[in-house]
Coordinates of C-alpha atoms and ligand atoms in Angstrom, one line a residue:
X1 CA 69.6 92.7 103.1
X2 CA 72.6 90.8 104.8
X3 CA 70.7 87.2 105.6
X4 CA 73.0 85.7 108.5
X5 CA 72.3 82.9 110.7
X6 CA 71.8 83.3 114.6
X7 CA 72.7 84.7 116.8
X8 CA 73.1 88.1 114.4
X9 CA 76.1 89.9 115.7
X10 CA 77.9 87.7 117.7
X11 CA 80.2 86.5 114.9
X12 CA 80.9 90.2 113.8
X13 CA 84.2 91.5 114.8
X14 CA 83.1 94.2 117.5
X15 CA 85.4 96.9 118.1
X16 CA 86.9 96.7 121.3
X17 CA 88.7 99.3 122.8
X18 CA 86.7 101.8 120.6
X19 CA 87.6 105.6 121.8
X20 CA 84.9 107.9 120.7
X21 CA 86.0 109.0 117.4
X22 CA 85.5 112.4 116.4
X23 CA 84.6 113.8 113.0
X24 CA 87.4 115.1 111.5
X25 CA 88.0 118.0 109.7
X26 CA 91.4 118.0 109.4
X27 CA 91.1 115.9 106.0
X28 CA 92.7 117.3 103.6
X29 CA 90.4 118.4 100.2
X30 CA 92.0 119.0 97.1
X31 CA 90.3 121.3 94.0
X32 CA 91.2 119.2 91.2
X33 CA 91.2 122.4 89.1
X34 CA 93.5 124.5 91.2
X35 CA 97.3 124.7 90.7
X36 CA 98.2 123.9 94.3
X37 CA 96.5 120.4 93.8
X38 CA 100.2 118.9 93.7
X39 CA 101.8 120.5 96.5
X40 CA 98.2 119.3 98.6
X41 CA 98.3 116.0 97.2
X42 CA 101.9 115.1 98.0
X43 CA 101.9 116.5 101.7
X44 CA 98.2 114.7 102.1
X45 CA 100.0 111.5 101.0
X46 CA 103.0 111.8 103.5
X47 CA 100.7 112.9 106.2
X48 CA 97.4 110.6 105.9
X49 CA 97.8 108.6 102.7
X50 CA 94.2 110.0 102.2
X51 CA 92.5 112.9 100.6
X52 CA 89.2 114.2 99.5
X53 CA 88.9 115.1 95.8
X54 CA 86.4 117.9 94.9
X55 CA 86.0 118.9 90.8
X56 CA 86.7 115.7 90.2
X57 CA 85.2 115.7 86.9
X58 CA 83.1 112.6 86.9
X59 CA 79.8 113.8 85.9
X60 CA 77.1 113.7 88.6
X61 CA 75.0 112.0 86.4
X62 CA 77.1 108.8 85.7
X63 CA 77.5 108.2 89.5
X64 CA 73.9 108.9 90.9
X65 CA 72.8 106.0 87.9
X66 CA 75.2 103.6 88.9
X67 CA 74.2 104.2 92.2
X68 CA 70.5 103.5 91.7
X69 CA 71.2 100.6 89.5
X70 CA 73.4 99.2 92.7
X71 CA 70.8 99.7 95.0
X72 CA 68.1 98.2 92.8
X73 CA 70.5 95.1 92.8
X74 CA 71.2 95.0 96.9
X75 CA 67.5 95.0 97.3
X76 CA 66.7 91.7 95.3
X77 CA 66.3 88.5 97.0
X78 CA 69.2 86.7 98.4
X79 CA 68.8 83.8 95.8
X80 CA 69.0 86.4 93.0
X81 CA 72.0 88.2 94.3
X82 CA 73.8 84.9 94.4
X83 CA 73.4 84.0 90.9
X84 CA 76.2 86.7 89.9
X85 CA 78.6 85.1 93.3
X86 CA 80.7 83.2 94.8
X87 CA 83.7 86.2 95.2
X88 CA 86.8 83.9 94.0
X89 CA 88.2 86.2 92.9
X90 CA 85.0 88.1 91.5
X91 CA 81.2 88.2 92.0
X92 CA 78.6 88.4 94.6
X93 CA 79.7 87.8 98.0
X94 CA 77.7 88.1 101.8
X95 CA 79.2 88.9 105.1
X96 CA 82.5 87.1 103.8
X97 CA 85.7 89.1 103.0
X98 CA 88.3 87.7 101.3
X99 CA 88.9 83.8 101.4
X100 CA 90.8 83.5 105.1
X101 CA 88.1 83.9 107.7
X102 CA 87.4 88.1 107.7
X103 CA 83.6 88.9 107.9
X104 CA 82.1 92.0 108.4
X105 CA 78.4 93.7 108.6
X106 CA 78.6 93.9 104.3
X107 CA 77.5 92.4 101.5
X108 CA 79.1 93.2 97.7
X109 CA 79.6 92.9 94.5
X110 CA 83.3 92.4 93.2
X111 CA 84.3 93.3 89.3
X112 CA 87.2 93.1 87.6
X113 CA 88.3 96.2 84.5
X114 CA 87.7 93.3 82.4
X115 CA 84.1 94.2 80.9
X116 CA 83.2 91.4 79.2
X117 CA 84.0 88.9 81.8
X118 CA 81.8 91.3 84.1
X119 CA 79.0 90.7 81.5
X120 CA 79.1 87.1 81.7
X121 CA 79.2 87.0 85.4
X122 CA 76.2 89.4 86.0
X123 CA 73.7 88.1 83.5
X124 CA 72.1 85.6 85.5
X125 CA 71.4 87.7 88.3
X126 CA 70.5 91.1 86.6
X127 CA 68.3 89.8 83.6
X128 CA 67.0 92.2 81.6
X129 CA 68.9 94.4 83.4
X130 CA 72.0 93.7 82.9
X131 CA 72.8 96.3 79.8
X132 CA 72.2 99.3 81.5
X133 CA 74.2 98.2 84.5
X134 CA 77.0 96.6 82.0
X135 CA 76.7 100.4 80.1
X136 CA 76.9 102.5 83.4
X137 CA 79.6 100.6 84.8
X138 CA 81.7 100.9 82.2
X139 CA 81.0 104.7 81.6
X140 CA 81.9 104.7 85.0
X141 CA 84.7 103.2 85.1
X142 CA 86.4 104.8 82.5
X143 CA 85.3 108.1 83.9
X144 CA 87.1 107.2 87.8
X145 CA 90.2 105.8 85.7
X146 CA 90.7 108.8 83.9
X147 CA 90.5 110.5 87.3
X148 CA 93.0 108.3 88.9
X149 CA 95.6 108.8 86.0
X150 CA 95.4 112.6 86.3
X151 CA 96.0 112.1 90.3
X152 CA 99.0 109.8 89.3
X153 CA 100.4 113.0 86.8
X154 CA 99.9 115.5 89.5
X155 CA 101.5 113.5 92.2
X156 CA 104.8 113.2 89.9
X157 CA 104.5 116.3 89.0
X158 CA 104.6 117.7 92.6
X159 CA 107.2 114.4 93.2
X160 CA 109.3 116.9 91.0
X161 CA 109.6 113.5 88.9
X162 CA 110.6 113.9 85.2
X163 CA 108.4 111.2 83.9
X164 CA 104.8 112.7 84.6
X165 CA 103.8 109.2 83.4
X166 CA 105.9 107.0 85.5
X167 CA 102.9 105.6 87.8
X168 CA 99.7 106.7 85.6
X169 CA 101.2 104.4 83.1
X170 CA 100.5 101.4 85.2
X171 CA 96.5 102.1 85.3
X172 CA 96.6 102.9 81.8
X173 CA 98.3 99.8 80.5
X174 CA 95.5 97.0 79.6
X175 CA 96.9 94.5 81.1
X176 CA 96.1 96.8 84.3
X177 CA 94.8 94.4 87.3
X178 CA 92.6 96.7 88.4
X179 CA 89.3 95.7 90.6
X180 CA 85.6 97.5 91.1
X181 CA 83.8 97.1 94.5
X182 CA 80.5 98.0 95.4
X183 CA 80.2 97.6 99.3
X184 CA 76.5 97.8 100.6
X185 CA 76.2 97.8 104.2
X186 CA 72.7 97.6 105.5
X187 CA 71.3 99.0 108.8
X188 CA 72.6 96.7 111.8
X189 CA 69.6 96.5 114.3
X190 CA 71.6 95.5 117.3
X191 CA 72.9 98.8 116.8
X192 CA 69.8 100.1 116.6
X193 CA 67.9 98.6 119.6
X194 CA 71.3 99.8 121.2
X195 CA 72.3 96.6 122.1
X196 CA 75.8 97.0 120.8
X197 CA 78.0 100.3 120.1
X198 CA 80.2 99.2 117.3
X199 CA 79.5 96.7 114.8
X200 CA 82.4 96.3 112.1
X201 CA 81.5 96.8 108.6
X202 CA 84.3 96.0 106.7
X203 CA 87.6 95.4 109.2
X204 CA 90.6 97.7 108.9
X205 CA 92.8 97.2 106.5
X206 CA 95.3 98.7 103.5
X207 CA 94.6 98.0 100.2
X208 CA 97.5 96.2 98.2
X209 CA 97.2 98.2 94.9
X210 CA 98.6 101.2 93.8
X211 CA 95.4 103.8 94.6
X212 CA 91.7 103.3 95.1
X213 CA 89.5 105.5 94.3
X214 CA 86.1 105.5 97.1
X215 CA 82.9 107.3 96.5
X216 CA 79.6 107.1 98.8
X217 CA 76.3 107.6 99.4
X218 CA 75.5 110.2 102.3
X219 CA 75.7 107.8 105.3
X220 CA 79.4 108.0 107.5
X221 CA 81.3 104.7 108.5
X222 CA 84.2 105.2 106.6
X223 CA 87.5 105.6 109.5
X224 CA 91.4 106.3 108.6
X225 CA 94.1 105.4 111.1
X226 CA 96.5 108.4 111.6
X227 CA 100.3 108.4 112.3
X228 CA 100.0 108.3 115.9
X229 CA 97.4 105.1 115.7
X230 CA 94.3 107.1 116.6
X231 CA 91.1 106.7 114.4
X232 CA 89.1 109.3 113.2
X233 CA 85.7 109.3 111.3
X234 CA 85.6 110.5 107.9
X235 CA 82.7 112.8 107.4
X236 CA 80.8 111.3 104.0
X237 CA 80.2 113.3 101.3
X238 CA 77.9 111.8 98.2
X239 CA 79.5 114.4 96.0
X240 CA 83.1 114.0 96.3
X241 CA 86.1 111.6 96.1
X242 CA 88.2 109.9 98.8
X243 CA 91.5 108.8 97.8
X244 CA 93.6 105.9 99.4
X245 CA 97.6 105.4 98.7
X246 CA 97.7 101.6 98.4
X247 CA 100.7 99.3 99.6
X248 CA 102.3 99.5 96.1
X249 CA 102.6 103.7 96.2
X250 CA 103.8 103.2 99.9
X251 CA 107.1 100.7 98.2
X252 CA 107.0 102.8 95.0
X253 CA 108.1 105.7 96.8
X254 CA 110.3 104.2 99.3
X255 CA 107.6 104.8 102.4
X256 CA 107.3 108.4 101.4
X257 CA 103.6 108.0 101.2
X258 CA 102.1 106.0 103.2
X259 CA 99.3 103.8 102.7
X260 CA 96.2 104.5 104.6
X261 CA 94.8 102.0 107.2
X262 CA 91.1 102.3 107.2
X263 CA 87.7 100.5 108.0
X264 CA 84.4 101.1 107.9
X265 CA 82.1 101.0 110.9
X266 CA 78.5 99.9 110.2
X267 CA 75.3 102.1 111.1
X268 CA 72.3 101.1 113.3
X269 CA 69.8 102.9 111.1
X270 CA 71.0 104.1 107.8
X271 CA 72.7 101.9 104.8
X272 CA 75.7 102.8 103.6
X273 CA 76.4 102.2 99.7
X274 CA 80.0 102.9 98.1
X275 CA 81.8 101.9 95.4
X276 CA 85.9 101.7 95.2
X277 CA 88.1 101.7 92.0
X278 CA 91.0 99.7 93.0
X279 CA 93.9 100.4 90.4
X280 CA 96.6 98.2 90.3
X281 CA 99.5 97.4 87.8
X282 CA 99.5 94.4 84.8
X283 CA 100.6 91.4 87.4
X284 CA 104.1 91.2 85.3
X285 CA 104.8 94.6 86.9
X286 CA 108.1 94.6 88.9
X287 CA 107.3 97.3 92.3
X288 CA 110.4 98.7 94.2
X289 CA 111.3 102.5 94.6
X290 CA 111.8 104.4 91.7
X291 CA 115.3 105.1 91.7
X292 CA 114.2 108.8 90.8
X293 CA 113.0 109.3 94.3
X294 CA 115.9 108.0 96.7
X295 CA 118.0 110.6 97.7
X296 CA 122.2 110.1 98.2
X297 CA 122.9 106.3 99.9
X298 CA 118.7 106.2 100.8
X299 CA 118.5 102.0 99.8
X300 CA 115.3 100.2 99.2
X301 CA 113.2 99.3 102.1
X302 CA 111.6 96.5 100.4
X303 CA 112.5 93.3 98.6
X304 CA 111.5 92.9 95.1
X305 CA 108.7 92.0 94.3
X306 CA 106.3 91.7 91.1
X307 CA 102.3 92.7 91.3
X308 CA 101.5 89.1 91.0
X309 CA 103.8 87.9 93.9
X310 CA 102.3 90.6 96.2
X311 CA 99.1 90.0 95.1
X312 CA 99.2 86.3 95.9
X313 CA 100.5 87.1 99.4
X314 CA 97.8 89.2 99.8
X315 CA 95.4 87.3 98.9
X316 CA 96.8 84.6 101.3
X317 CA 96.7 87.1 104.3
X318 CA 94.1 88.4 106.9
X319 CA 92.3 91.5 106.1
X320 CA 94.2 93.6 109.3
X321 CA 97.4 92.0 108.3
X322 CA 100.4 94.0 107.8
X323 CA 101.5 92.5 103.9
X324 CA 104.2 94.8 103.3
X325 CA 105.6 93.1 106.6
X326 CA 106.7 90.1 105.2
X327 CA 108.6 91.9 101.9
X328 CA 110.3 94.5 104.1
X329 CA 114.5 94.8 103.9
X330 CA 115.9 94.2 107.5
X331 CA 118.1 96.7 107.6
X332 CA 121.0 97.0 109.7
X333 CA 120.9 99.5 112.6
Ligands
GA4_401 C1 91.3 94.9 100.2 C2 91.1 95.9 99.0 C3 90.0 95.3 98.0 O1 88.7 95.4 98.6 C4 90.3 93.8 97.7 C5 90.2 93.1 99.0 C6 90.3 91.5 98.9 C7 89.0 90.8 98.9 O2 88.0 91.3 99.3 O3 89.0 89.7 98.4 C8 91.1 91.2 100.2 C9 91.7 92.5 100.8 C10 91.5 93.5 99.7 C11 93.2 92.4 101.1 C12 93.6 91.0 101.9 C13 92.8 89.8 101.3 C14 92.3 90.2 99.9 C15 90.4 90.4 101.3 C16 91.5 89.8 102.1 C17 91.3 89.3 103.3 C18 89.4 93.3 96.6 C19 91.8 93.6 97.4 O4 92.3 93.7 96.3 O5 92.4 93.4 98.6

């Protein structure tokens, strides 16, 4: 449960201006198994910078057991929960995003790849538990990585890029910064005794890495931002994979793909549990656009930059802040 002080809602972020959004089926879905997979995955990354991943090869198993093992957690008293927190940069964190202000209808639980450190920082608050959720975390997490390298090869691959490794490499490295997020959002009653429409979740926002990697439980929230600014509702799906292009993909190929605004919208009488593999490069990693991928006189369109320096900016920002902003090239017209 998300304990807040009175009055309940009144400090969420409520989402003015909110057109109905419509269910979408115009997501793409990509068979993991199929040869088309790269042709699908590149045109879903110019288009969206999102896509649903079917025979995706994590077993069912691993996920419904993490799952249950998160929810056992989100259930335990407040005081409990906070025994693995605060968030800075990683642990148990309530209603707060991020360090500048952002809240949101959620409460989490932030990891890092790093699985001992994860160990350390959860044994107070899971007790006796804390093997089996240390063991199915990291099953899990090795199972989703795997996943997201063979996304990486197929997107080079239909990139027409020599190097099939050029950005799996990154994930795979172990100096990798990558992050693990379970989000839990709990029933919002204001929304329930209709008292409010919208109630934000978690605010819109791109994710600075290179790709994340979002599964769910059965209950919908989950909105991307199109092209033409419109939002549209992502239908959930407890046994498939949504897939995010992150800011570093977006510089990586020169704004070829583009990295997905989304949000997530909180419900009045179902909670919503997800977790998100955010992979990101080691922090020494220089990101500009591989040369591979510029065509004729195309120049950069952003700055140089290292992991680490856009991470710090990022970390420094607003959640609906547009980072890249501040490392675009002005180019002249
Ligand atoms: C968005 C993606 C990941 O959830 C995250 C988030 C991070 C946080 O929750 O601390 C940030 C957000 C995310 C981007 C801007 C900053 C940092 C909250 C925020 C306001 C863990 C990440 O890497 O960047």
């Amino acid at each position: 449960m998300v304990v807040l002080s009175k009055p309940t809602t009144e400090q969420y972020s409520y989402i003015l201006n909110c057109k109905p959004t419509t269910f979408s089926n115009t997501i793409p879905v990509v068979d993991l198994s199929k040869p088309d997979a790269k042709t699908l995955i590149v045109k879903a990354c110019e288009e969206f910078g999102f896509f649903k991943v079917i025979n995706h090869g994590v077993p069912m198993e691993t996920i419904s057991m993490l799952e249950s093992e998160a929810s056992k957690f989100f259930s335990m008293p407040l005081n409990q929960k906070e025994k693995a927190g605060p968030p800075n940069p990683f642990g148990y964190g309530t209603k707060n995003i991020g360090q500048n202000g952002d809240v949101g209808w959620v409460e989490y639980l932030l990891l890092t790849n790093n699985q001992e450190y994860n160990s350390t920082r959860l044994s107070p608050a899971f007790g006796k538990n804390r093997d089996k959720f240390r063991c199915l975390l990291s099953d899990y997490m090795s199972s989703v990585k795997k996943m997201a390298g063979e996304i990486l090869e197929v997107m080079a691959e239909g990139l027409n890029i020599q190097q099939k490794n050029v950005f799996s490499k990154l994930l795979m490295d172990k100096e990798s910064d990558s992050v693990f997020r379970l989000n839990h959002y709990p029933p919002c009653p204001e929304m329930a005794l209709n008292r409010c429409e919208n109630v934000m979740g978690f605010g819109e926002h791109t994710d600075p890495q290179i790709i994340s990697l979002l599964r769910s439980n059965n209950t919908s929230g989950l909105q991307i931002c199109l092209r033409d600014r419109t939002w549209i509702s992502v239908p959930s799906d407890h046994n498939s994979f949504f897939i995010n292009v992150g800011d570093s993909l977006q510089v990586m190929t020169n704004g070829r793909f583009r990295s997905v605004r989304h949000r997530v919208l909180a419900n009045g009488f179902k909670s919503r549990l997800s977790m998100i593999y955010f992979g990101g490069p080691p922090l020494s990693q220089k990101i500009a656009p591989l040369p591979c991928l510029m065509k004729g006189n195309e120049s950069s369109l952003y700055k140089e930059f290292t992991w680490y320096e856009y991470k710090k900016s990022a970390y420094a920002s607003r959640l609906a802040d547009n980072r890249l902003g501040n490392f675009e090239r002005i180019t002249a017209s």
